[in-house]
Short mmCIF file of N, CA and C in Angstrom, two decimals:
data_model
loop_
_atom_site.label_atom_id
_atom_site.label_comp_id
_atom_site.label_asym_id
_atom_site.label_seq_id
_atom_site.Cartn_x
_atom_site.Cartn_y
_atom_site.Cartn_z
N MET A 90 0.81 -1.25 -0.12
CA MET A 90 0.06 0.12 0.21
C MET A 90 0.81 1.26 0.02
N ALA A 91 1.86 1.26 0.76
CA ALA A 91 2.74 2.41 0.85
C ALA A 91 3.45 2.74 -0.34
N LYS A 92 3.90 1.61 -0.94
CA LYS A 92 4.48 1.71 -2.34
C LYS A 92 3.72 2.40 -3.44
N SER A 93 2.36 2.01 -3.41
CA SER A 93 1.45 2.50 -4.24
C SER A 93 1.34 4.11 -3.99
N ARG A 94 1.23 4.51 -2.78
CA ARG A 94 1.11 5.88 -2.27
C ARG A 94 2.38 6.67 -2.89
N GLN A 95 3.34 6.13 -2.67
CA GLN A 95 4.74 6.75 -2.99
C GLN A 95 4.77 6.93 -4.44
N HIS A 96 4.32 5.84 -5.19
CA HIS A 96 4.26 6.03 -6.68
C HIS A 96 3.39 7.00 -7.19
N GLN A 97 2.33 7.18 -6.57
CA GLN A 97 1.19 8.16 -6.80
C GLN A 97 1.70 9.49 -6.54
N GLU A 98 2.42 9.70 -5.32
CA GLU A 98 3.02 10.97 -5.06
C GLU A 98 4.09 11.35 -5.91
N ALA A 99 4.96 10.56 -6.37
CA ALA A 99 6.13 10.82 -7.30
C ALA A 99 5.40 11.13 -8.61
N HIS A 100 4.47 10.41 -9.11
CA HIS A 100 3.66 10.79 -10.46
C HIS A 100 3.14 12.22 -10.36
N GLY A 101 2.46 12.50 -9.11
CA GLY A 101 1.89 13.83 -8.90
C GLY A 101 2.88 14.95 -9.04
N ILE A 102 4.06 14.65 -8.45
CA ILE A 102 5.19 15.68 -8.39
C ILE A 102 5.76 15.90 -9.82
N GLY A 103 5.98 14.78 -10.54
CA GLY A 103 6.26 14.89 -11.97
C GLY A 103 5.29 15.74 -12.79
N GLN A 104 4.02 15.53 -12.55
CA GLN A 104 3.06 16.35 -13.32
C GLN A 104 3.03 17.70 -12.98
N ILE A 105 3.27 18.10 -11.71
CA ILE A 105 3.35 19.38 -11.17
C ILE A 105 4.48 20.08 -11.95
N GLU A 106 5.63 19.29 -11.94
CA GLU A 106 6.88 19.99 -12.54
C GLU A 106 6.71 20.24 -13.93
N ASN A 107 6.04 19.31 -14.61
CA ASN A 107 5.73 19.52 -16.06
C ASN A 107 4.78 20.57 -16.36
N GLN A 108 3.83 20.83 -15.46
CA GLN A 108 2.89 22.02 -15.63
C GLN A 108 3.65 23.26 -15.31
N LEU A 109 4.56 23.42 -14.32
CA LEU A 109 5.32 24.56 -14.06
C LEU A 109 6.07 24.86 -15.17
N ALA A 110 6.90 23.91 -15.68
CA ALA A 110 7.61 24.10 -16.92
C ALA A 110 6.88 24.68 -18.16
N GLN A 111 5.76 24.25 -18.40
CA GLN A 111 4.81 24.87 -19.50
C GLN A 111 4.45 26.15 -19.17
N GLN A 112 4.12 26.40 -17.99
CA GLN A 112 3.72 27.79 -17.46
C GLN A 112 4.86 28.69 -17.68
N THR A 113 5.99 28.40 -17.25
CA THR A 113 7.08 29.17 -17.45
C THR A 113 7.36 29.54 -19.02
N GLU A 114 7.29 28.47 -19.74
CA GLU A 114 7.61 28.69 -21.21
C GLU A 114 6.59 29.57 -21.80
N ALA A 115 5.31 29.51 -21.39
CA ALA A 115 4.31 30.38 -21.93
C ALA A 115 4.50 31.83 -21.53
N ALA A 116 4.87 31.99 -20.20
CA ALA A 116 5.12 33.33 -19.65
C ALA A 116 6.24 34.01 -20.43
N GLU A 117 7.26 33.20 -20.74
CA GLU A 117 8.45 33.67 -21.45
C GLU A 117 8.15 34.03 -22.83
N GLU A 118 7.30 33.24 -23.56
CA GLU A 118 6.80 33.54 -25.01
C GLU A 118 5.88 34.95 -24.85
N ILE A 119 5.20 35.05 -23.79
CA ILE A 119 4.30 36.24 -23.70
C ILE A 119 5.12 37.66 -23.36
N GLN A 120 5.93 37.34 -22.33
CA GLN A 120 6.71 38.58 -21.97
C GLN A 120 7.97 38.71 -22.37
N GLY A 121 8.58 37.68 -22.85
CA GLY A 121 9.98 37.62 -23.17
C GLY A 121 10.77 37.35 -21.92
N GLY A 122 11.92 36.54 -22.08
CA GLY A 122 12.74 36.31 -20.89
C GLY A 122 13.77 37.36 -20.59
N SER A 123 14.32 37.39 -19.42
CA SER A 123 15.44 38.28 -19.14
C SER A 123 16.69 37.50 -19.27
N GLU A 124 17.74 38.29 -19.37
CA GLU A 124 19.21 37.52 -19.68
C GLU A 124 19.49 36.67 -18.33
N ALA A 125 19.04 37.31 -17.11
CA ALA A 125 19.38 36.37 -15.89
C ALA A 125 18.68 35.04 -16.02
N ASP A 126 17.45 35.15 -16.41
CA ASP A 126 16.61 33.84 -16.68
C ASP A 126 17.41 32.78 -17.58
N ARG A 127 17.82 33.45 -18.70
CA ARG A 127 18.47 32.59 -19.70
C ARG A 127 19.76 31.96 -19.21
N LYS A 128 20.48 32.69 -18.39
CA LYS A 128 21.67 32.20 -17.71
C LYS A 128 21.31 30.99 -16.83
N VAL A 129 20.37 31.35 -15.93
CA VAL A 129 20.04 30.43 -14.94
C VAL A 129 19.57 28.97 -15.57
N ILE A 130 18.68 29.15 -16.60
CA ILE A 130 18.28 27.89 -17.43
C ILE A 130 19.45 27.40 -18.02
N ALA A 131 20.23 28.04 -18.81
CA ALA A 131 21.44 27.36 -19.31
C ALA A 131 22.19 26.59 -18.36
N ALA A 132 22.55 27.23 -17.19
CA ALA A 132 23.30 26.59 -16.16
C ALA A 132 22.72 25.28 -15.68
N SER A 133 21.29 25.41 -15.45
CA SER A 133 20.54 24.27 -14.98
C SER A 133 20.60 23.05 -15.96
N ARG A 134 20.40 23.45 -17.29
CA ARG A 134 20.52 22.36 -18.28
C ARG A 134 21.94 21.72 -18.33
N GLU A 135 22.99 22.63 -18.25
CA GLU A 135 24.25 21.91 -18.16
C GLU A 135 24.40 21.03 -17.09
N GLN A 136 23.92 21.51 -15.80
CA GLN A 136 24.04 20.70 -14.68
C GLN A 136 23.42 19.26 -14.90
N ASP A 137 22.15 19.43 -15.34
CA ASP A 137 21.31 18.15 -15.71
C ASP A 137 22.08 17.18 -16.62
N SER A 138 22.57 17.88 -17.74
CA SER A 138 23.31 16.95 -18.66
C SER A 138 24.58 16.31 -18.04
N GLU A 139 25.36 16.95 -17.09
CA GLU A 139 26.36 16.46 -16.48
C GLU A 139 25.94 15.32 -15.44
N THR A 140 24.93 15.46 -14.67
CA THR A 140 24.38 14.54 -13.94
C THR A 140 23.94 13.29 -14.72
N GLU A 141 23.24 13.48 -15.75
CA GLU A 141 22.69 12.20 -16.55
C GLU A 141 24.09 11.52 -17.10
N ASP A 142 25.02 12.20 -17.46
CA ASP A 142 26.28 11.55 -17.86
C ASP A 142 27.17 10.88 -16.89
N GLY A 143 26.77 11.15 -15.62
CA GLY A 143 27.53 10.62 -14.57
C GLY A 143 28.63 11.39 -14.13
N PHE A 144 28.65 12.67 -14.35
CA PHE A 144 29.76 13.60 -13.91
C PHE A 144 29.47 14.53 -12.77
N GLU A 145 28.89 13.81 -11.78
CA GLU A 145 28.30 14.69 -10.64
C GLU A 145 29.63 15.10 -9.89
N ASP A 146 29.45 16.32 -9.33
CA ASP A 146 30.63 16.72 -8.55
C ASP A 146 30.55 16.33 -6.99
#
């Protein structure tokens, strides 16, 4: 039972993350992004790719 609940919670968190990402993209399309935002996003993506490749610090 607990594993099912944990799975549902994890799935819900994933859905929330996707929804927030979509909202962020929509807001950027409407308002335009700032240079600071672009730098943070680029750094985040770089960190994500390093983590996926197994190059964690």
